[in-house]
Coordinates of C-alpha atoms and ligand atoms in Angstrom, one line a residue:
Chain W
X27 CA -20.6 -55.8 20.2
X28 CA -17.5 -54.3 21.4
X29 CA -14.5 -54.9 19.5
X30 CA -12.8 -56.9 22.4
X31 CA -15.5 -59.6 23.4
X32 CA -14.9 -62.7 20.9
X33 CA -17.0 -63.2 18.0
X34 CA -15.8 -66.8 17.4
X35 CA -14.1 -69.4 20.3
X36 CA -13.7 -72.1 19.2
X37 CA -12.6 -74.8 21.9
X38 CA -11.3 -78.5 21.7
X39 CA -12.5 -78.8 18.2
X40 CA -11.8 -82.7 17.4
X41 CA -13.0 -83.7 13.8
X42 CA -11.9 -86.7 11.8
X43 CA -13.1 -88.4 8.3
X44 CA -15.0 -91.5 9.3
X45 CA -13.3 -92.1 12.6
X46 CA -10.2 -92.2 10.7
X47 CA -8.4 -89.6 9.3
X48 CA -7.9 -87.2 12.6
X49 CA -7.8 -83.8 10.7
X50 CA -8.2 -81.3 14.0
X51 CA -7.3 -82.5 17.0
X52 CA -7.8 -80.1 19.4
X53 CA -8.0 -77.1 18.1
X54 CA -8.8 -74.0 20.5
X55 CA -9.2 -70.7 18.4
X56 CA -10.7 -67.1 19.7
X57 CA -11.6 -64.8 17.4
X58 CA -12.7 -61.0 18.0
X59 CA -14.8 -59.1 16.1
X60 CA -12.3 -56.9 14.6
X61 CA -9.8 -59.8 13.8
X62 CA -8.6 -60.7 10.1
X63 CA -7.6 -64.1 10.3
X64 CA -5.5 -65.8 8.2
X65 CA -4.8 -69.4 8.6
X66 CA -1.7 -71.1 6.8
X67 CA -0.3 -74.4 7.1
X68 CA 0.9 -77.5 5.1
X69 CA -1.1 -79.2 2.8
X70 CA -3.7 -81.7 4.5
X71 CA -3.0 -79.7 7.6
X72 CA -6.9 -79.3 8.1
X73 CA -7.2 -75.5 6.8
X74 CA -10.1 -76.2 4.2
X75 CA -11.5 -79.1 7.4
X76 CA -11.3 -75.6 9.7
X77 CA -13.4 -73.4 7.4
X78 CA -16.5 -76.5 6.5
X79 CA -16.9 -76.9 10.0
X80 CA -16.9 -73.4 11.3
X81 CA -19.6 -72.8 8.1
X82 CA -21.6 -76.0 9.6
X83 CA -20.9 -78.4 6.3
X84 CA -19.2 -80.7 8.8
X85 CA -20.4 -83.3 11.4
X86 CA -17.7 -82.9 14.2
X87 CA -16.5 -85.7 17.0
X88 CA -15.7 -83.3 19.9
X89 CA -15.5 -79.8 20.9
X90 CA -17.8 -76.6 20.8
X91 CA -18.2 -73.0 18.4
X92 CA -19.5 -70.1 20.6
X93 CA -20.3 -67.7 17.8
X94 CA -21.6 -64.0 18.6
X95 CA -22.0 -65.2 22.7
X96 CA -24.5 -68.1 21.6
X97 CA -23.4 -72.0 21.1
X98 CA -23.0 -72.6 17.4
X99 CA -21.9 -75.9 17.4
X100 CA -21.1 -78.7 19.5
X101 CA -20.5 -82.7 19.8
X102 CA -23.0 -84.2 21.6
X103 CA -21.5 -87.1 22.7
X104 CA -23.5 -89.8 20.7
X105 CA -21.9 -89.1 17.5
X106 CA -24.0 -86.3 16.7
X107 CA -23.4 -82.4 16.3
X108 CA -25.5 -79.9 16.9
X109 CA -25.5 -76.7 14.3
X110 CA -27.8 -74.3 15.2
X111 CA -29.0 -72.8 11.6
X112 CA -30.2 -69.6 12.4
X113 CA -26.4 -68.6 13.8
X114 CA -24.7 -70.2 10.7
X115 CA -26.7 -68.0 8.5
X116 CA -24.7 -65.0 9.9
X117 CA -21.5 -66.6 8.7
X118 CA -20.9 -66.4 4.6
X119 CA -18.5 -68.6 2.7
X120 CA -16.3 -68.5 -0.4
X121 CA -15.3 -71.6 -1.8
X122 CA -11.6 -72.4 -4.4
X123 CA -14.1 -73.6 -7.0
X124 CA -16.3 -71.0 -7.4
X125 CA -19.5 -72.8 -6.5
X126 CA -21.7 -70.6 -8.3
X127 CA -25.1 -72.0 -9.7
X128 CA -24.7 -72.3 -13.6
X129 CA -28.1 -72.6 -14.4
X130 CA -28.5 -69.0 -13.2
X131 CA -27.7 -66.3 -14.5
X132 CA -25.2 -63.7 -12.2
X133 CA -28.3 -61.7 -10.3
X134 CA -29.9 -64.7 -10.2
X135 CA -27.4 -66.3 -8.3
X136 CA -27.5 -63.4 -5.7
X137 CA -31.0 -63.0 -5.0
X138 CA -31.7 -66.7 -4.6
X139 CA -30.8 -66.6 -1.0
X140 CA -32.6 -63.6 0.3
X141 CA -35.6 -64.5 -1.5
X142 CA -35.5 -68.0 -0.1
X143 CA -34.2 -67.6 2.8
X144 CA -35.3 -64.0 4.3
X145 CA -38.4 -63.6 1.8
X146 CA -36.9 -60.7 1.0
X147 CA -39.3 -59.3 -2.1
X148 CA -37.6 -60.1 -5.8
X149 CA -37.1 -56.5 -6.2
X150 CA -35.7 -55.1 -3.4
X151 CA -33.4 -58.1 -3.5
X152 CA -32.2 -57.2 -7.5
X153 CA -31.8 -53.6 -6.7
X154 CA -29.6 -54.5 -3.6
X155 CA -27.8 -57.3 -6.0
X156 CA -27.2 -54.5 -8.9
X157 CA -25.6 -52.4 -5.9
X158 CA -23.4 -54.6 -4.9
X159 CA -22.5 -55.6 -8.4
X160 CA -22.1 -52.0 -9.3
X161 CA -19.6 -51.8 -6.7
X162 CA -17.6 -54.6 -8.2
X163 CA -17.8 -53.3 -11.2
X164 CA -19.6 -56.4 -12.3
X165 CA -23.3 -54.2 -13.2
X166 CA -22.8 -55.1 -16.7
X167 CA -22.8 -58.7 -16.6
X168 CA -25.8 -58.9 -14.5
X169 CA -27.4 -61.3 -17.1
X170 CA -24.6 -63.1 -18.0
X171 CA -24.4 -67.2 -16.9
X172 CA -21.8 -68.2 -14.9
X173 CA -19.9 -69.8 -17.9
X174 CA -19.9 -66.8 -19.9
X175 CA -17.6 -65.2 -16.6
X176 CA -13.9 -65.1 -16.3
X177 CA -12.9 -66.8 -13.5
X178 CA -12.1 -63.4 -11.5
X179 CA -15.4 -62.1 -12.2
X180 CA -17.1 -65.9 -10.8
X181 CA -14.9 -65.7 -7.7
X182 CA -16.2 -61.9 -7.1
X183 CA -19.7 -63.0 -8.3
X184 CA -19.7 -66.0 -5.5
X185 CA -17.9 -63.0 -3.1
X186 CA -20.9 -60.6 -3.6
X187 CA -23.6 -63.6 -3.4
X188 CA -22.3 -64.1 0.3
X189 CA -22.7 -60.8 1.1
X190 CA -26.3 -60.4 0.1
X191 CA -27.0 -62.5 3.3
X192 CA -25.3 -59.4 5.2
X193 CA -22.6 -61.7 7.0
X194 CA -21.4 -61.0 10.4
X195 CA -18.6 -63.2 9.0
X196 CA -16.6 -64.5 6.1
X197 CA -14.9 -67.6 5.4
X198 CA -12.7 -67.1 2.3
X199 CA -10.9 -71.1 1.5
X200 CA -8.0 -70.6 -1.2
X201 CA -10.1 -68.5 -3.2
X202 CA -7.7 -67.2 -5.6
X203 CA -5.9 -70.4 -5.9
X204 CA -7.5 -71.6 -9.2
X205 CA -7.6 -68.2 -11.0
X206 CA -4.5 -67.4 -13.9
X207 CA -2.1 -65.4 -11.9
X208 CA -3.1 -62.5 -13.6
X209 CA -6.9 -62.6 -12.5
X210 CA -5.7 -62.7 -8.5
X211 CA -5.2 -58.8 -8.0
X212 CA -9.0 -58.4 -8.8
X213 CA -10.0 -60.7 -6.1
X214 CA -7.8 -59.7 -3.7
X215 CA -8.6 -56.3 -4.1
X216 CA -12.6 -57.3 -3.5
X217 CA -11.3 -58.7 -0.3
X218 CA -9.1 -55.9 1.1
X219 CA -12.0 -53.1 0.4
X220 CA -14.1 -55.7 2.7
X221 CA -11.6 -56.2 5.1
X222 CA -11.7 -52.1 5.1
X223 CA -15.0 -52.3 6.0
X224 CA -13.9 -53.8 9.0
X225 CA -15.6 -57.0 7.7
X226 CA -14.7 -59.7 10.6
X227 CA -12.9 -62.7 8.0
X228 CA -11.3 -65.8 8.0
X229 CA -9.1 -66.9 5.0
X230 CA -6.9 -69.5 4.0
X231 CA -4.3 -68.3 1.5
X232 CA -0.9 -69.6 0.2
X233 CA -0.7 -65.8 -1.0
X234 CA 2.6 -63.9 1.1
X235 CA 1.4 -60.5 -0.4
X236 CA -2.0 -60.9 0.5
X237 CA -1.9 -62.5 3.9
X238 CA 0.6 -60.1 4.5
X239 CA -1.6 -57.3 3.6
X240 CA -5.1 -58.7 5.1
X241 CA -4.3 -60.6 8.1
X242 CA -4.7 -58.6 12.0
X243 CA -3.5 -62.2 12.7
X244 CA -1.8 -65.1 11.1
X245 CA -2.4 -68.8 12.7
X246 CA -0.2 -71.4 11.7
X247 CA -2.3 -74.7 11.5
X248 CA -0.2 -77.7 11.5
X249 CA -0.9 -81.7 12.7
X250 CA -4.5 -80.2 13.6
X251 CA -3.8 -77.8 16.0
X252 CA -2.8 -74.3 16.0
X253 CA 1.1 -73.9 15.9
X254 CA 1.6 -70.2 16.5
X255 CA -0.7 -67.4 16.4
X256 CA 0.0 -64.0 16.8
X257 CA 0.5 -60.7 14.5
X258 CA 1.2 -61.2 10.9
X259 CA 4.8 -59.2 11.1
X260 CA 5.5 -62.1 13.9
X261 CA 4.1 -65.0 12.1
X262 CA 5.4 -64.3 9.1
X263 CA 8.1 -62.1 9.7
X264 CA 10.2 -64.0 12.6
X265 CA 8.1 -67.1 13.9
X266 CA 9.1 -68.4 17.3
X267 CA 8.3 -72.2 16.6
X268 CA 10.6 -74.0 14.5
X269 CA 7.8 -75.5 12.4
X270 CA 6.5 -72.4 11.0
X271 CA 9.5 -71.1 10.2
X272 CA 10.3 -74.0 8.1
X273 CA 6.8 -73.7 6.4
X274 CA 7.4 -70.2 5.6
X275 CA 10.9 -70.5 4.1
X276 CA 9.4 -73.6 2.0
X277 CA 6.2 -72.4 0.8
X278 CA 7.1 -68.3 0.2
X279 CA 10.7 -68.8 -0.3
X280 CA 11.8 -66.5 2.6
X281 CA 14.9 -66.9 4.6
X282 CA 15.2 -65.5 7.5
Chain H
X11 CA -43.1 -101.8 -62.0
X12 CA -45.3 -99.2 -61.5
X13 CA -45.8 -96.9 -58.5
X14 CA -48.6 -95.6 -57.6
X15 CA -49.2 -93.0 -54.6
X16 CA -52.6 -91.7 -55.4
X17 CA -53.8 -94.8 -53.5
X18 CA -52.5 -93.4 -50.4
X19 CA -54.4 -90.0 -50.6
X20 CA -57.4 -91.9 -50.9
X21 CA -56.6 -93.1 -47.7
X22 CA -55.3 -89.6 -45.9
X23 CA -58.3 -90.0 -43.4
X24 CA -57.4 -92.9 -42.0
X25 CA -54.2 -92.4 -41.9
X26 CA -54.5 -88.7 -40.1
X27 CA -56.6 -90.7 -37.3
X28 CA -53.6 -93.2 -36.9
X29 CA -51.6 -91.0 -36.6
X30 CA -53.5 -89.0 -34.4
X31 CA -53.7 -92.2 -31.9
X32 CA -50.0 -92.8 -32.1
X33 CA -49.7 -89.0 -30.8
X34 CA -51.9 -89.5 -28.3
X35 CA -50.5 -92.7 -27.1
X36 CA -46.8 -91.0 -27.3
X37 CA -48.0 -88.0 -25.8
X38 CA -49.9 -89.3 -22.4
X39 CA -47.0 -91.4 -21.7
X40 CA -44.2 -89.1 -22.4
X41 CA -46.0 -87.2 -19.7
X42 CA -47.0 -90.3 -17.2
X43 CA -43.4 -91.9 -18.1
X44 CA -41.5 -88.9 -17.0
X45 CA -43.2 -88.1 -14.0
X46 CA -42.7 -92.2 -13.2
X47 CA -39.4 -91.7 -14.1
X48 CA -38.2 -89.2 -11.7
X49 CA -39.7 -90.5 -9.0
X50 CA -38.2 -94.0 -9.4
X51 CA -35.0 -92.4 -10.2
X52 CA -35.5 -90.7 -6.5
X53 CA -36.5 -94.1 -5.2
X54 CA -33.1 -96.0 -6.6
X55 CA -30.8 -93.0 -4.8
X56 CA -33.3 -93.4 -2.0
X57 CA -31.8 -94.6 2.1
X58 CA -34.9 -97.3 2.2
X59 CA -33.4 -100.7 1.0
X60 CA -36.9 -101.8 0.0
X61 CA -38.0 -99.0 -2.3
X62 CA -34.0 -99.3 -3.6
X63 CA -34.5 -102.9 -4.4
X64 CA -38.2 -102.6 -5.9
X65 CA -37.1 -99.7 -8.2
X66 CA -33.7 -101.3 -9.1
X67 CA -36.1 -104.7 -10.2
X68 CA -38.6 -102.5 -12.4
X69 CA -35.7 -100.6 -14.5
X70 CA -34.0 -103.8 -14.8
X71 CA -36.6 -106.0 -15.5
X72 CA -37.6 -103.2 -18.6
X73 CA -34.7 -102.7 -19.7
X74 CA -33.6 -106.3 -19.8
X75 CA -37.0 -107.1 -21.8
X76 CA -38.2 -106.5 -25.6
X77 CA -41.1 -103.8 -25.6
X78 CA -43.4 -106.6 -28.0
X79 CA -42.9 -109.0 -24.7
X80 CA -43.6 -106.5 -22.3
X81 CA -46.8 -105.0 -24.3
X82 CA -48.0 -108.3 -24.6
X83 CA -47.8 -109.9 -21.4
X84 CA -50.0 -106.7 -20.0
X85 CA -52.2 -106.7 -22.8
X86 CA -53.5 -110.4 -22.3
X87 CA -51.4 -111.4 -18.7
X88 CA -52.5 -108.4 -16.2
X89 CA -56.0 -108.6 -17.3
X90 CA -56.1 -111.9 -16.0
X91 CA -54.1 -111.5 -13.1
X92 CA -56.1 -108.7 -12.1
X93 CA -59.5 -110.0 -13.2
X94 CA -60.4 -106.9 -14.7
X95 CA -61.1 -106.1 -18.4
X96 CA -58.6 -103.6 -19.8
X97 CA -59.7 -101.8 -22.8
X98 CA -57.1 -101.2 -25.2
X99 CA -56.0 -97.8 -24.8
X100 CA -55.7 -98.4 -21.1
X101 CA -53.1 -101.1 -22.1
X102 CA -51.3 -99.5 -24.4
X103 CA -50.6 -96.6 -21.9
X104 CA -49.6 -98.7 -19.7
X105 CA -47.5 -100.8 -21.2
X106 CA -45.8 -97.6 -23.1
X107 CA -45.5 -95.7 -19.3
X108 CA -44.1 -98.3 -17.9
X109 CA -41.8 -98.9 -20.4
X110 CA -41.0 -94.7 -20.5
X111 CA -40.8 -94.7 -16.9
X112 CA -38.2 -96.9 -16.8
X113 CA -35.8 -95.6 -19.6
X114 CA -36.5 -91.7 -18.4
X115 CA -35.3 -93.3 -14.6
X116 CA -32.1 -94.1 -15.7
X117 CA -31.2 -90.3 -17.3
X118 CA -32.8 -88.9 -14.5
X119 CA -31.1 -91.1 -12.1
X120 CA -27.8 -89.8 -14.2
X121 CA -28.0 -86.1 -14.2
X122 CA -29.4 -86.4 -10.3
X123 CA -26.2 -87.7 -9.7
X124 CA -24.5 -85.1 -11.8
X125 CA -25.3 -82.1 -9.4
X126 CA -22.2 -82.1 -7.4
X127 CA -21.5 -81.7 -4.0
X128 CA -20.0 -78.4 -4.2
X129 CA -23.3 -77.2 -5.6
X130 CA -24.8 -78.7 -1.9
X131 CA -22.6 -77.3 0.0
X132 CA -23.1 -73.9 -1.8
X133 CA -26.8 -74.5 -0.8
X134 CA -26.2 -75.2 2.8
X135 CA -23.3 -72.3 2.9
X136 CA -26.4 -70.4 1.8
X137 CA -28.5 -71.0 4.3
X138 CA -31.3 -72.5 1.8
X139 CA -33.6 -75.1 3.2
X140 CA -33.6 -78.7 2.1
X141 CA -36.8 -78.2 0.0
X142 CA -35.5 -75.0 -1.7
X143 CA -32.3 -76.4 -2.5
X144 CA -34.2 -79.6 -4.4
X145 CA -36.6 -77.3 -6.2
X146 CA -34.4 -74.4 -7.3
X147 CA -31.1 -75.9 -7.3
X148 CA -31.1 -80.0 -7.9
X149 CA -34.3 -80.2 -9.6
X150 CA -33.6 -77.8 -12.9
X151 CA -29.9 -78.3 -13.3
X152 CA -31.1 -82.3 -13.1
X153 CA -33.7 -81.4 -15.8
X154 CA -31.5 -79.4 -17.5
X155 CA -28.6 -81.7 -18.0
X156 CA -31.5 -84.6 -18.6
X157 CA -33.4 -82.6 -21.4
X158 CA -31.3 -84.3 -24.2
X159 CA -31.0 -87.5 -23.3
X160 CA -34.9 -87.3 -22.5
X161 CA -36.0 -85.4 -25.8
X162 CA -34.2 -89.2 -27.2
X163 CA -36.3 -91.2 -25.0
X164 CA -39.5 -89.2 -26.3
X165 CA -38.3 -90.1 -29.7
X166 CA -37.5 -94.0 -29.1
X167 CA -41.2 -94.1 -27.3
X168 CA -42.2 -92.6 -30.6
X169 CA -41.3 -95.1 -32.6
X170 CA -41.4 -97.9 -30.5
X171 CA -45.4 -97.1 -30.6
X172 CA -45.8 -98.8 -33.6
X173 CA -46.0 -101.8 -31.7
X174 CA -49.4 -101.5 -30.4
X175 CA -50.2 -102.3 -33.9
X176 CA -49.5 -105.9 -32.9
X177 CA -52.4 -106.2 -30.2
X178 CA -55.3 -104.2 -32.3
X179 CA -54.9 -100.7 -31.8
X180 CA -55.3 -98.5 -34.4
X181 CA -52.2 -96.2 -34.7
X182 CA -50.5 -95.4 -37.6
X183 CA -48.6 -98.2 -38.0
X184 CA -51.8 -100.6 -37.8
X185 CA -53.4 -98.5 -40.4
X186 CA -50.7 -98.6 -42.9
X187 CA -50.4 -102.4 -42.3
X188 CA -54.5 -102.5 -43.0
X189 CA -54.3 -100.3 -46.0
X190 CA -51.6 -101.6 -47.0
X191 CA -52.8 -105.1 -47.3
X192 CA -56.4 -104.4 -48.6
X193 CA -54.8 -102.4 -51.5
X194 CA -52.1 -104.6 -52.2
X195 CA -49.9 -101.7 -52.7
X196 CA -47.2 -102.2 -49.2
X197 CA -44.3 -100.3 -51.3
X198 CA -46.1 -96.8 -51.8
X199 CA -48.4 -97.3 -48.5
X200 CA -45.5 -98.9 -46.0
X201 CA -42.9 -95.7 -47.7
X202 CA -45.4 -93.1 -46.5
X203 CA -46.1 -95.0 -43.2
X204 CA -42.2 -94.6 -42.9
X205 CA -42.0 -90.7 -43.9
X206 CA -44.7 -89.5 -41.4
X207 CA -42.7 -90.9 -38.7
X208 CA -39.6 -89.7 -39.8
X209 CA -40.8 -86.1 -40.4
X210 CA -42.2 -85.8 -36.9
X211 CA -38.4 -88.0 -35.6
X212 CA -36.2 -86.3 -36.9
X213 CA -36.6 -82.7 -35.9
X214 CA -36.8 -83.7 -32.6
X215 CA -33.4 -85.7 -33.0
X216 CA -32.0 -82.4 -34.2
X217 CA -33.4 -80.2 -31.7
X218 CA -31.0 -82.9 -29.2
X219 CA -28.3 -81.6 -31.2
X220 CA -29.1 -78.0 -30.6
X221 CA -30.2 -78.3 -27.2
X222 CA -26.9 -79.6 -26.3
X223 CA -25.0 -77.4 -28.4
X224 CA -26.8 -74.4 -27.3
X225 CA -28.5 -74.4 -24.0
X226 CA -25.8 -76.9 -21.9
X227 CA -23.2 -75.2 -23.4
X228 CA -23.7 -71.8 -22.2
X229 CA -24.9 -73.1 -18.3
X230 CA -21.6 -75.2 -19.0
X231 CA -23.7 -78.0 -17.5
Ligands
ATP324 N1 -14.4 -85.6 2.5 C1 -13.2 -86.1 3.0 N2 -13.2 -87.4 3.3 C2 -12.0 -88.0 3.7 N3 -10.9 -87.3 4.0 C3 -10.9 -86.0 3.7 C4 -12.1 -85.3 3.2 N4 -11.7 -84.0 3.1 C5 -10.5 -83.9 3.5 N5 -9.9 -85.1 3.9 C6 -8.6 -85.3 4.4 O1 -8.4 -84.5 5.5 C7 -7.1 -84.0 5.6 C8 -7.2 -82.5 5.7 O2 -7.8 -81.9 4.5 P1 -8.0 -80.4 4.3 O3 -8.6 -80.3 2.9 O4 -8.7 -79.8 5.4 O5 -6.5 -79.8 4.2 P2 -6.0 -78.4 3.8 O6 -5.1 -77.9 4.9 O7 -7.1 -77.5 3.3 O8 -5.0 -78.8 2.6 P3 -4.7 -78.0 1.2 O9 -3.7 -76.9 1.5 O10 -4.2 -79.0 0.3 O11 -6.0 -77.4 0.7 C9 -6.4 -84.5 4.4 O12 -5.6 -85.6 4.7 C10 -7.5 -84.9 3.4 O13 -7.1 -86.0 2.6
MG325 MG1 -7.7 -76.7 1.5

């Protein structure tokens, strides 16, 4: 896929809790496959709402996903959306509350999905999981239970299980958020080697360094529809609406 | 006044195939009760009204009920009702699964509901199917989280046994009661009666202890 044709559009996206909270309301995204997204917006603006539905936990009420050229997702008019599985397992997701399965222990948690889900052989899949551990510097709490983990190492733990399913994109939702400030680097470092990788991402952050730092593009989500979007040093550095100006100067204390 | 436990050796037979029967009985329906239990525990968090409603009556109705009631009405009502004969031991498991099945529900029913829906979403984030998701990822952290409260269930079924002494069948209990009166000895028999069960209870209260200590603490479950 060349770097220019969209890996993600997302068009009219309309999705509301129960016919009653309106979170998105119209929200028309297009992502290509060399983007960094980051999204940012006030709280209950629909950021964490963005990121279920694009990783198919979400019923929707109107509006399509193209993902990778072929329809994702879609409202079908009688209340129903359509999520077509086999695309969503190209898409890997990292959740603020780790989400890791604590009645397995770390390499456990990794191969459960390529076993399960590709058949991949138990081996192959804990030689791939040590790898990728190895590379996180995580190899030596292979047999360690979730509980035992700081909650850096769950948070890179829940990282690396994502990418045992070889995503063709990542969804990363506050994932730093609930860590003690000093566990945050060691995330955020996981992230920026994969965004070096040229690993196709979307994250939601309240983190100026890192967004900064990640982001090919900030959006600025706000009322359910995208505000501004453009380059982070525009975004960030000298936003055209008024809206996202006064976000930024609120929530990183910048004046400009 | 004197105490005399020689009398009870004399009767160590009959007491090891009381004893035997009450393990039996414990046993069969520990295993029957369980399995009953999970599946009405599924049936109560079920979408059909109907098997909701039937399984909601049953736990209630056992719960609401004292086990001597319960074991005798299908001891001498459900024979009639169904116009079979019923031996004893068919009964007694009955009556004891039943009564299992609907205790064990209620912590399964618990600990079903315990499995959050972050863990679900995790699953589906995943890519796992609905079936692998219930058996490798609701189904043990369920059984996990359930095991204590359970292991306490096996031990109330345990004791509660003893009450199949009260329509004929020879367990321990009925024994002891039968030696007990033909030797005219109750203190020394009725103590030792007491003792078995409590060496066989009350390990497995302490193994609740240390499986909640232990295991649930380091899953943090
Ligand atoms: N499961 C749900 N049921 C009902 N309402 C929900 C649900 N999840 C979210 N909402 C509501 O939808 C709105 C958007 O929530 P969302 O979590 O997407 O916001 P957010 O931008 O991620 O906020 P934050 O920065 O606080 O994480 C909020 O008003 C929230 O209360
Ligand atoms: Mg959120």
């Amino acid at each position: 896929m060349s770097d220019t044709a969209p890996l993600v559009k997302i068009e009219g996206l309309h999705k509301s809790y129960g016919g009653v909270v309106k979170v998105l309301q119209g929200l028309d995204i297009e992502m290509k496959a060399g983007d960094r997204v980051v999204v940012i917006g006030p709280s209950g603006g629909g950021k964490s709402t963005l990121l279920r539905v694009l990783m198919g936990l979400e019923q929707i009420d109107g509006g399509s996903i193209v993902f990778g050229g072929k329809p994702y997702i879609s409202a079908n008019g009688n209340g129903k959306t359509a999520i077509d599985a086999k695309v969503r397992r190209s898409i890997g997701m990292v959740f603020q509350h780790y989400t890791l399965f604590p009645h397995l222990d770390v390499i456990g948690n990794l191969i459960l999905a390529p076993m399960k889900v590709r058949g991949e052989k138990k081996a192959e899949a804990e030689a791939r999981a040590m790898a990728l551990l190895t590379r996180f510097g995580l190899a030596q709490k292979a047999k360690s239970y979730p509980a035992q983990l700081s909650g850096g190492q769950k948070q890179r733990v829940a990282i690396a299980r994502a990418l045992m399913l070889d995503p063709k994109l990542m969804l990363f939702d506050e994932v730093t958020s609930a860590l003690d400030p000093e566990l945050v680097a060691e995330v955020e470092q996981v992230i920026l080697q994969l965004a070096k990788q040229q690993m196709p991402m979307v994250i939601v952050t309240h983190d100026m360094w890192f967004a900064k730092n990640i982001a090919s593009r900030v959006i600025f989500c706000a009322g359910g529809v995208v505000v501004e979007d453009g380059p982070p040093e525009q975004v960030l550095g000298s936003p055209r609406e008024e809206r996202t100006r006064e976000f930024i100067e609120r929530v990183f204390h910048i004046k400009h | 006044m004197t105490f005399n436990f020689a009398v009870v050796l004399k009767f160590q037979e009959a007491l090891f195939l009381g004893l035997w029967m009450t393990l039996k009985l414990t046993l069969i329906c520990i295993v029957l009760g369980c399995a009953l239990g999970f599946l009405v525990a599924l049936a109560r968090t079920s979408k059909n009204a109907i098997l909701r409603a039937a399984s909601s009556v049953y736990v209630e109705f056992f719960r609401g009920t004292p086990v001597l009631v319960q074991l005798f009405w299908i001891f001498f009502c459900l024979p009639l009702i169904l116009g079979v004969e019923l031996s004893n031991m068919t009964s007694g498991v009955i009556a004891l699964t039943l009564y299992m099945g609907a205790i064990s529900s209620e912590t399964f029913r618990a600990s079903l509901k315990s499995v959050g829906r972050e863990q679900l979403d995790a699953c589906v984030a995943l890519g796992l199917s609905h079936w692998a998701r219930t058996t490798n990822v609701v189904l043990p952290q369920a059984v996990l989280r359930a095991a204590p409260t359970l292991l306490s269930n096996c031990v109330s079924l345990f004791k509660e046994s003893a009450l199949v002494s009260a329509v004929g069948m020879a367990d321990l209990m009925f024994v002891g009661q039968n030696i007990s009166n033909n030797t005219a000895r109750p203190i020394e028999v009725l103590t030792i009666v007491a003792l078995i069960y409590f060496v066989i209870a009350f390990p497995l209260t302490r193994a609740v202890t240390v499986i909640e200590r232990r295991i649930l603490k380091r899953l943090a479950l």
